PDB file of C-alpha atoms and ligand atoms in Angstrom:
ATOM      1  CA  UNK A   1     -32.103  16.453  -9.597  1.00 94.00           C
ATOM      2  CA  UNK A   2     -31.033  15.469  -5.790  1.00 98.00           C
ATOM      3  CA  UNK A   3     -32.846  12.653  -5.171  1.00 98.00           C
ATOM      4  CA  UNK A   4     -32.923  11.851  -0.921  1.00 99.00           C
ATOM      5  CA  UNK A   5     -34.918   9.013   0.838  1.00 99.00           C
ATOM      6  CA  UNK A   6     -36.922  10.219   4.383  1.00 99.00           C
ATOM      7  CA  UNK A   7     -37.680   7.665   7.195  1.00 99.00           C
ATOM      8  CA  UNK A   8     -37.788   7.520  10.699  1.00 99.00           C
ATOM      9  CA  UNK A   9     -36.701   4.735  12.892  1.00 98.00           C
ATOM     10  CA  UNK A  10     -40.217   4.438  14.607  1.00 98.00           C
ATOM     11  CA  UNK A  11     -43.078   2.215  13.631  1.00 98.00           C
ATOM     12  CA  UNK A  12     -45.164   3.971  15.683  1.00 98.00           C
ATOM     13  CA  UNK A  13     -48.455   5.517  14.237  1.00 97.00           C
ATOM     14  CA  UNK A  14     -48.211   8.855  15.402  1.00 97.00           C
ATOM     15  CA  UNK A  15     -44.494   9.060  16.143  1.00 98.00           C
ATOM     16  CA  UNK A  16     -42.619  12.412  16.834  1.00 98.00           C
ATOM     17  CA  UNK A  17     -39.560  11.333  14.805  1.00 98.00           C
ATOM     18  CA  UNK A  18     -42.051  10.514  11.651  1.00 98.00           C
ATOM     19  CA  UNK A  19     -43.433  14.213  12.198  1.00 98.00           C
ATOM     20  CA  UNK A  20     -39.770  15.499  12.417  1.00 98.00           C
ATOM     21  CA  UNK A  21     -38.178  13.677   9.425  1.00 98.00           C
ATOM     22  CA  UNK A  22     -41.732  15.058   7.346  1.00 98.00           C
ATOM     23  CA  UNK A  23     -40.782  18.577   8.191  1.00 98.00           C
ATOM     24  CA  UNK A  24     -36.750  17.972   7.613  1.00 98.00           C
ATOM     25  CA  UNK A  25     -38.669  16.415   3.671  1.00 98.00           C
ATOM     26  CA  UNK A  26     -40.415  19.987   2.947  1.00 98.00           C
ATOM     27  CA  UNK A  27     -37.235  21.986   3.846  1.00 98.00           C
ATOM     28  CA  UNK A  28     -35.381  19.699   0.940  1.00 98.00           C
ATOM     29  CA  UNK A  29     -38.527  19.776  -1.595  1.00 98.00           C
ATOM     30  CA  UNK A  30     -38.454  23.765  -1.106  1.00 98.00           C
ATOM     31  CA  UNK A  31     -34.752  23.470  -1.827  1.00 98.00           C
ATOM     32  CA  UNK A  32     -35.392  21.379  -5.514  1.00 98.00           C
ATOM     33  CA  UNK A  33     -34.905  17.873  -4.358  1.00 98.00           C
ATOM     34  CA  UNK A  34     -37.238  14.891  -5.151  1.00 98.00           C
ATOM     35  CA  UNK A  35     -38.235  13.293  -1.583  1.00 98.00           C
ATOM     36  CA  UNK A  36     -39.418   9.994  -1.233  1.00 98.00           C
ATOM     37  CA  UNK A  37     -41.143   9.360   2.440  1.00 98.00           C
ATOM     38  CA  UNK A  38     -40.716   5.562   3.496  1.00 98.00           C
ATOM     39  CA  UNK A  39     -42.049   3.949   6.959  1.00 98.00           C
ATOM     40  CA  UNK A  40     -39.878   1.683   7.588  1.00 98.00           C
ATOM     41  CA  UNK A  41     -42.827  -1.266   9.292  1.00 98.00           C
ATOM     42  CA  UNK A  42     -44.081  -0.995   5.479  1.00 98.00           C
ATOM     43  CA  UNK A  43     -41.143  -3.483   4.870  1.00 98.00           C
ATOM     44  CA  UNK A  44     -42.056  -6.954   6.602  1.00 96.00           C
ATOM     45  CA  UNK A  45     -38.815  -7.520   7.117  1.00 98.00           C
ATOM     46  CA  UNK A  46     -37.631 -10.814   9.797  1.00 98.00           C
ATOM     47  CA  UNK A  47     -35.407 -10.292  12.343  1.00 98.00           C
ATOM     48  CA  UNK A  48     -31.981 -11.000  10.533  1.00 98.00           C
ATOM     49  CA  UNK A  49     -30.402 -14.104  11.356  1.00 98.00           C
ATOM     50  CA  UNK A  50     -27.609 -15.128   8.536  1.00 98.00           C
ATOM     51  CA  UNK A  51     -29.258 -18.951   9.123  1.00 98.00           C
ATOM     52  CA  UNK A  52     -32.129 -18.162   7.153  1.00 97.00           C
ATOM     53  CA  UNK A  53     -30.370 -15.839   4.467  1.00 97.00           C
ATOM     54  CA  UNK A  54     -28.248 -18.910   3.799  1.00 97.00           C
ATOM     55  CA  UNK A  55     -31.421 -20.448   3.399  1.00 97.00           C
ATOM     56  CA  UNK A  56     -33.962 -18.365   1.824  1.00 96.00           C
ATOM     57  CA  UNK A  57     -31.747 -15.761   0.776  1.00 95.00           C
ATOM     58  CA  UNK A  58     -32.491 -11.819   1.196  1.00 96.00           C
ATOM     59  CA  UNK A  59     -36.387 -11.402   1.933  1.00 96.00           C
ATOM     60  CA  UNK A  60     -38.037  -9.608  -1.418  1.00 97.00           C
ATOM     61  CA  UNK A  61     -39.023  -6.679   1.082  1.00 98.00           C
ATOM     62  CA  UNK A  62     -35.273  -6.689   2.138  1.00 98.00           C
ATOM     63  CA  UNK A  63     -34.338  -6.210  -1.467  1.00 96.00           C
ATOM     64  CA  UNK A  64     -36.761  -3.660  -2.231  1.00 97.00           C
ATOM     65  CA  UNK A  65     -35.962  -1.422   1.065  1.00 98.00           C
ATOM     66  CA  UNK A  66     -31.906  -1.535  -0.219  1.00 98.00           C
ATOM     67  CA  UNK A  67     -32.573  -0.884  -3.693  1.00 97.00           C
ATOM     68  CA  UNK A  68     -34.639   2.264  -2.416  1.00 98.00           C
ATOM     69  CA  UNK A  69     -31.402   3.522  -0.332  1.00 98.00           C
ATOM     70  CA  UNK A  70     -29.423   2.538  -3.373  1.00 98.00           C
ATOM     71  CA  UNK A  71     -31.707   4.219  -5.891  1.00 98.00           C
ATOM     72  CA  UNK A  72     -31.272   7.606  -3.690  1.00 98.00           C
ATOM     73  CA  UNK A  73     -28.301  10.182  -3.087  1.00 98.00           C
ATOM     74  CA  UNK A  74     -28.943  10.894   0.192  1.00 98.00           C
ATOM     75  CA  UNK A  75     -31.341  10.357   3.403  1.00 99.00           C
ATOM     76  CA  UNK A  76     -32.913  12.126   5.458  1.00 99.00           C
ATOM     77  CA  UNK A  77     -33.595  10.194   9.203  1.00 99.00           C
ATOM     78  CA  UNK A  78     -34.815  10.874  12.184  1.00 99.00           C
ATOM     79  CA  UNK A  79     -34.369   8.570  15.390  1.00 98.00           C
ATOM     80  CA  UNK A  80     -36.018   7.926  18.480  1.00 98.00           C
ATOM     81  CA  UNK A  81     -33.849   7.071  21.152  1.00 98.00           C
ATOM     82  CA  UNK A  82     -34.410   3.625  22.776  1.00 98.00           C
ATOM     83  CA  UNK A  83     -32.115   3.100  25.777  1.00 98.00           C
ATOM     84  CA  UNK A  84     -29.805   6.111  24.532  1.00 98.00           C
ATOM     85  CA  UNK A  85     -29.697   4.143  20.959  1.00 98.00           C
ATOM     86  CA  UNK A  86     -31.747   3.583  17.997  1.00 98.00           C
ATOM     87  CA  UNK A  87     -34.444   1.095  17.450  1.00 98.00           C
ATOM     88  CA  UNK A  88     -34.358  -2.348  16.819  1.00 98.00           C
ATOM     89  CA  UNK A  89     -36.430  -2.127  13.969  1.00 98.00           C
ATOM     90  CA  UNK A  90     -34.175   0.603  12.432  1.00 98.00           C
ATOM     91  CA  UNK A  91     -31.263  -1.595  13.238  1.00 98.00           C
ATOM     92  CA  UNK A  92     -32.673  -4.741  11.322  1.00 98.00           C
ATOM     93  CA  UNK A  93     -33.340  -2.665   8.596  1.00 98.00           C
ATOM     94  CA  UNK A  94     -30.171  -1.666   7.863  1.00 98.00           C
ATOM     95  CA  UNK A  95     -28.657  -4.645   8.588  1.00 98.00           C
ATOM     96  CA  UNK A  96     -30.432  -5.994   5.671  1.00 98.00           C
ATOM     97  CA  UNK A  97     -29.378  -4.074   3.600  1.00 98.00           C
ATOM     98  CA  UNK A  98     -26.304  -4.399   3.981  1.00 98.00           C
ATOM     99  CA  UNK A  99     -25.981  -7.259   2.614  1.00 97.00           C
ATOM    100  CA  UNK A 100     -24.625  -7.666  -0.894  1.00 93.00           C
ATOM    101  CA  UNK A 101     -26.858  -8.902  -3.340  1.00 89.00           C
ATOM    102  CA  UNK A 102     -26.252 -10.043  -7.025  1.00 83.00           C
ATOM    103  CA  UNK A 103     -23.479  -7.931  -8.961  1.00 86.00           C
ATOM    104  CA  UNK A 104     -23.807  -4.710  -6.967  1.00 89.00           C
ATOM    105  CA  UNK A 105     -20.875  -3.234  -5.358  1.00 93.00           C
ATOM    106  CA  UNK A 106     -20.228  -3.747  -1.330  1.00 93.00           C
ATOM    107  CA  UNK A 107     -22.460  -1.654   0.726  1.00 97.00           C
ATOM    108  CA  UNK A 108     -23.936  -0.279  -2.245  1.00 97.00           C
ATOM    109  CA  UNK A 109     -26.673   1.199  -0.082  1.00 98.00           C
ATOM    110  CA  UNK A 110     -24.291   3.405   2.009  1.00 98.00           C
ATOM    111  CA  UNK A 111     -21.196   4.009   0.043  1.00 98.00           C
ATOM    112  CA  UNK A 112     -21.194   7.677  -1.065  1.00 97.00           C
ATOM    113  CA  UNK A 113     -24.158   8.812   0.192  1.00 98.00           C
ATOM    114  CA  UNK A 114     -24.734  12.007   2.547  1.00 98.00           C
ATOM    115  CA  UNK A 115     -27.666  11.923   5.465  1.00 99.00           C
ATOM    116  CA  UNK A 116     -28.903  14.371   7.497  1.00 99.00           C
ATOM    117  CA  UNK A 117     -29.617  12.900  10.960  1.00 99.00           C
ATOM    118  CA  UNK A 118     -32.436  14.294  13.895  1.00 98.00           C
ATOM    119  CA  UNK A 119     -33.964  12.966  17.402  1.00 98.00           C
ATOM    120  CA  UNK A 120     -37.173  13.224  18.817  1.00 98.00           C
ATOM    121  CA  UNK A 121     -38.220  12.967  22.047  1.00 98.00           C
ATOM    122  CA  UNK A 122     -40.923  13.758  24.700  1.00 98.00           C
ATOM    123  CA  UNK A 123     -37.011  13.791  27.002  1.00 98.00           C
ATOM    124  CA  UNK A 124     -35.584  17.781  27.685  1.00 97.00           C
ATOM    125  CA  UNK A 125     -32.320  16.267  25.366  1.00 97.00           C
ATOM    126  CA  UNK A 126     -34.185  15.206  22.665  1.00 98.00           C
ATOM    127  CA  UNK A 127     -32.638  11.794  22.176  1.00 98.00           C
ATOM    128  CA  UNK A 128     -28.938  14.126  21.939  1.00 98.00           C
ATOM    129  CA  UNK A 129     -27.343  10.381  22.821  1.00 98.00           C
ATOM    130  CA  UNK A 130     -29.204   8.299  19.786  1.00 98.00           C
ATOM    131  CA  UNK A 131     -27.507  11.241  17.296  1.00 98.00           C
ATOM    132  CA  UNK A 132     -24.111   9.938  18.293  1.00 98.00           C
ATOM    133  CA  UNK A 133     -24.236   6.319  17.975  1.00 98.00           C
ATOM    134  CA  UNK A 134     -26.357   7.038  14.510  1.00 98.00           C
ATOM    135  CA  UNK A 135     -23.477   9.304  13.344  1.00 98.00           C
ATOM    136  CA  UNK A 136     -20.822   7.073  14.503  1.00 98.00           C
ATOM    137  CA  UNK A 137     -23.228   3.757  12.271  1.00 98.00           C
ATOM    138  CA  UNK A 138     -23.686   5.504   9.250  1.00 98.00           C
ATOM    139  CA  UNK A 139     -20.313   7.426   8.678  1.00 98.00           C
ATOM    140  CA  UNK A 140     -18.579   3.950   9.070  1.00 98.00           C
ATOM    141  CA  UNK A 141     -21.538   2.053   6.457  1.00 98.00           C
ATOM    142  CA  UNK A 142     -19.704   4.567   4.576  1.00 98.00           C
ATOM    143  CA  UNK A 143     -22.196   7.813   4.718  1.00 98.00           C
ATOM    144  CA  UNK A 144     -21.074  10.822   5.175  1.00 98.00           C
ATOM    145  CA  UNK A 145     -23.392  12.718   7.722  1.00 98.00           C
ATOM    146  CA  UNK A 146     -23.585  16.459   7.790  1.00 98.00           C
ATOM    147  CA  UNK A 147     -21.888  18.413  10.544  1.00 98.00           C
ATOM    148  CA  UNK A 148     -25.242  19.529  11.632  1.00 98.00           C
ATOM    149  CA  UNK A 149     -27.661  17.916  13.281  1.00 98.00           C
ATOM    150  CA  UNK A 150     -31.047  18.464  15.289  1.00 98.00           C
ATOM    151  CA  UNK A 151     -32.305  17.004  18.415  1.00 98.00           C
ATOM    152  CA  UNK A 152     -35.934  17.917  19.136  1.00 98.00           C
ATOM    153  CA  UNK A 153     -36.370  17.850  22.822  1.00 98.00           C
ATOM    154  CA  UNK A 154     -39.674  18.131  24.779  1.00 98.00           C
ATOM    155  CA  UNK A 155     -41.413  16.716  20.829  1.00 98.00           C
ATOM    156  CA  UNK A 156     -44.853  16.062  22.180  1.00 98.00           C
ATOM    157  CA  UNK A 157     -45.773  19.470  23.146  1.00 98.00           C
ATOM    158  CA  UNK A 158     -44.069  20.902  19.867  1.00 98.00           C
ATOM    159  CA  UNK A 159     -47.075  19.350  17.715  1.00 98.00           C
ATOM    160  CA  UNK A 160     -50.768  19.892  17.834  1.00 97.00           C
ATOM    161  CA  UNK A 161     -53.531  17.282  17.637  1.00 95.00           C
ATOM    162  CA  UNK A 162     -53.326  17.369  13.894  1.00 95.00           C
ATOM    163  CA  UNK A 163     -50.004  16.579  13.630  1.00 94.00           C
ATOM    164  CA  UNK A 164     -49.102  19.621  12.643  1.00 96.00           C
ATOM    165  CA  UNK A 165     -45.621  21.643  14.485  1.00 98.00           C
ATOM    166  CA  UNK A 166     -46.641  25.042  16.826  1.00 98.00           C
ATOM    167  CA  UNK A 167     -43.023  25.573  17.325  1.00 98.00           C
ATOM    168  CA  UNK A 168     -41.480  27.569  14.383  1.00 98.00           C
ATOM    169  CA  UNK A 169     -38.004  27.798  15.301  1.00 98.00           C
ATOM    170  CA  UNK A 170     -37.650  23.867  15.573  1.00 98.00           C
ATOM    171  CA  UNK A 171     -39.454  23.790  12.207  1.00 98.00           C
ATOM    172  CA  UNK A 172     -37.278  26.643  10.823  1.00 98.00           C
ATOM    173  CA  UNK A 173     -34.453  24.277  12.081  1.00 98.00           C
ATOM    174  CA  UNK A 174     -35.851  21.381  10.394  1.00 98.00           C
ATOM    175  CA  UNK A 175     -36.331  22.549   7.304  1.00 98.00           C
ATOM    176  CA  UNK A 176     -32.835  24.310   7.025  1.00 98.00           C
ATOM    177  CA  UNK A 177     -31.385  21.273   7.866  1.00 99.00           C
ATOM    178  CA  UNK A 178     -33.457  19.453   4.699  1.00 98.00           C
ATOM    179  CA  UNK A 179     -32.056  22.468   2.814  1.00 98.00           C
ATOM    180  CA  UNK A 180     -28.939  22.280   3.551  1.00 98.00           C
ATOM    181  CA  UNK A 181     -28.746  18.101   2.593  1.00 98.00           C
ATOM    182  CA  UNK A 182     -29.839  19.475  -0.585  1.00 98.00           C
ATOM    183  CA  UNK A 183     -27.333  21.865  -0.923  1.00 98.00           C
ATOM    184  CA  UNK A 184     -24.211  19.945   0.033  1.00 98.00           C
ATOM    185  CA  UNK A 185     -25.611  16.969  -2.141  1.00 98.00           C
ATOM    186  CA  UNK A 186     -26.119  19.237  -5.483  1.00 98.00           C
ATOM    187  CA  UNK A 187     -22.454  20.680  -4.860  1.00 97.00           C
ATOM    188  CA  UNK A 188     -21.061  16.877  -4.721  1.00 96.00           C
ATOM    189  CA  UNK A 189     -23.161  15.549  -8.004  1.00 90.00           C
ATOM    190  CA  UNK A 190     -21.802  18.839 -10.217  1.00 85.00           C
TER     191      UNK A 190
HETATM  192  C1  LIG B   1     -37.695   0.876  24.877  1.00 83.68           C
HETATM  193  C2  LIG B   1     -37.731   2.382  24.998  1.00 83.68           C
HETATM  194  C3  LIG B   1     -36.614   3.046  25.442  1.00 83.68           C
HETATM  195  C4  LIG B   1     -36.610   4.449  25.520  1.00 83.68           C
HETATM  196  N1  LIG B   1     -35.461   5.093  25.882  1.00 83.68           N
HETATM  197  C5  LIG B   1     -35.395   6.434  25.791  1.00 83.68           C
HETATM  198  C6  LIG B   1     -34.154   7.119  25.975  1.00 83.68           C
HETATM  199  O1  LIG B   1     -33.116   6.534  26.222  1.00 83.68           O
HETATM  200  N2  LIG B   1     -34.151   8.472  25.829  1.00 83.68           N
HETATM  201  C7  LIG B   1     -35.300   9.184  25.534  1.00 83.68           C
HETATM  202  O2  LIG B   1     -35.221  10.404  25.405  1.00 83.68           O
HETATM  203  N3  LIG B   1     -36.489   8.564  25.351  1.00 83.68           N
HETATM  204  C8  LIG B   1     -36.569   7.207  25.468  1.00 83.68           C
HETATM  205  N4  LIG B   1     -37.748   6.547  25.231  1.00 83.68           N
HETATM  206  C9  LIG B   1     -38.960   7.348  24.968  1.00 83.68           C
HETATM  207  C10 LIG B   1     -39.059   7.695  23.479  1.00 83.68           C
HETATM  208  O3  LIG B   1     -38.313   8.875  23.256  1.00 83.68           O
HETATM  209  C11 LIG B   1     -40.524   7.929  23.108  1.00 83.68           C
HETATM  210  O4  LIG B   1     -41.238   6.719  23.225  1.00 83.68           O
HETATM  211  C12 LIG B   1     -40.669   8.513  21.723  1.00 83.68           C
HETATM  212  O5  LIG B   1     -41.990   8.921  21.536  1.00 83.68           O
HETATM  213  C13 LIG B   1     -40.282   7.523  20.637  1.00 83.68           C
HETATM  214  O6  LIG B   1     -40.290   8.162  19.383  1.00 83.68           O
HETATM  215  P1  LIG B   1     -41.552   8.110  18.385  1.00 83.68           P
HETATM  216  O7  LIG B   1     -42.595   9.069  18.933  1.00 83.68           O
HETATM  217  O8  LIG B   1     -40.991   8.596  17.083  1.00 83.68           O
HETATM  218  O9  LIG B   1     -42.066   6.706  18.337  1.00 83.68           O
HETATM  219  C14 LIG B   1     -37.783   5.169  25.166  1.00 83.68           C
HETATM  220  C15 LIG B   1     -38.924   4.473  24.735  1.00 83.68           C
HETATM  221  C16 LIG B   1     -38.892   3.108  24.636  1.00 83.68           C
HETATM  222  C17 LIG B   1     -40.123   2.381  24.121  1.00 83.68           C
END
């Protein structure tokens, strides 16, 4: 079974791009794939400074966040756009885990794996700009990213107070996106 790992680069409690990523998740459970939802502030992670891993070595919550991207075909993630970028905590995250470990292979994290990658934003473009510097990260961490993409623009009036999306075409999009991760990843493992 496809196995794909879903976060967002936002902290925030009630972030859009946590909301987007979740509906991206159902679209590739639907399709047969086991999903495993991470937020990425779960992982206390410092900012990384190679002075302290030369002295305290990779942070255990380092370690665990790589071996999850390791221990996973494929991710799912959706961005917010900070300054037409992504965030700094998204950033330090996969800095971390970059970094090679014990007898694992280089950039055993990113090497052969395939993401899908969305935007939110409250913004008419959806955080379009984030999308390309993400695209242009992963693909050379060595991840191939799918041709399609989604930016969700206008993201705070697409969900109601619950949390839960009113627009279906953005969740149709979503979810065919998930599906399609699925698809492309189950035609590369046979
Ligand atoms: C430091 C900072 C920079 C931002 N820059 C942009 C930007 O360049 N483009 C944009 O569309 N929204 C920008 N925003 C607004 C975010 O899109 C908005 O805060 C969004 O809700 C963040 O995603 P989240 O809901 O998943 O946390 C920025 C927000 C912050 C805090």
């Amino acid at each position: 079974m496809v196995k794909i790992l879903a976060f967002a680069g936002s902290g925030r409690k009630d972030s859009v791009n946590k909301k987007v990523v979740a509906i991206a998740a159902k679209g590739a459970q639907e399709a047969g794939a086991e999903v495993t939802i991470v937020n990425l502030e779960d992982f206390d992670l410092p900012i990384f400074n190679e002075d302290l891993e030369v002295e305290k070595g990779m942070p255990v919550e380092a370690q665990n966040f790589k071996e999850l991207l390791i221990s996973h075909d494929g991710f799912l993630i959706s961005s917010p756009e900070y300054n037409s970028s992504y965030s700094s905590l998204f950033k330090n995250a996969i800095d971390w885990a970059s970094r090679k470990t014990a007898d694992e292979a280089p950039m055993a994290a990113y090497r052969g794996k395939v993401a899908a990658i969305m935007a939110a934003s409250p913004g008419g473009l959806g955080g379009m700009r984030v999308l390309v510097v993400l695209r242009m990260l992963l693909e050379n961490l060595g991840t191939m990213v799918l041709p399609n993409q989604k930016a969700v623009g206008g993201a705070f009036s697409k969900f109601d107070s619950t949390g839960n999306i009113t627009d279906e075409k953005t969740e149709a999009a979503l979810k065919s996106l998930g599906k399609e991760l699925v698809e492309t990843l189950t035609k590369l493992k046979n």
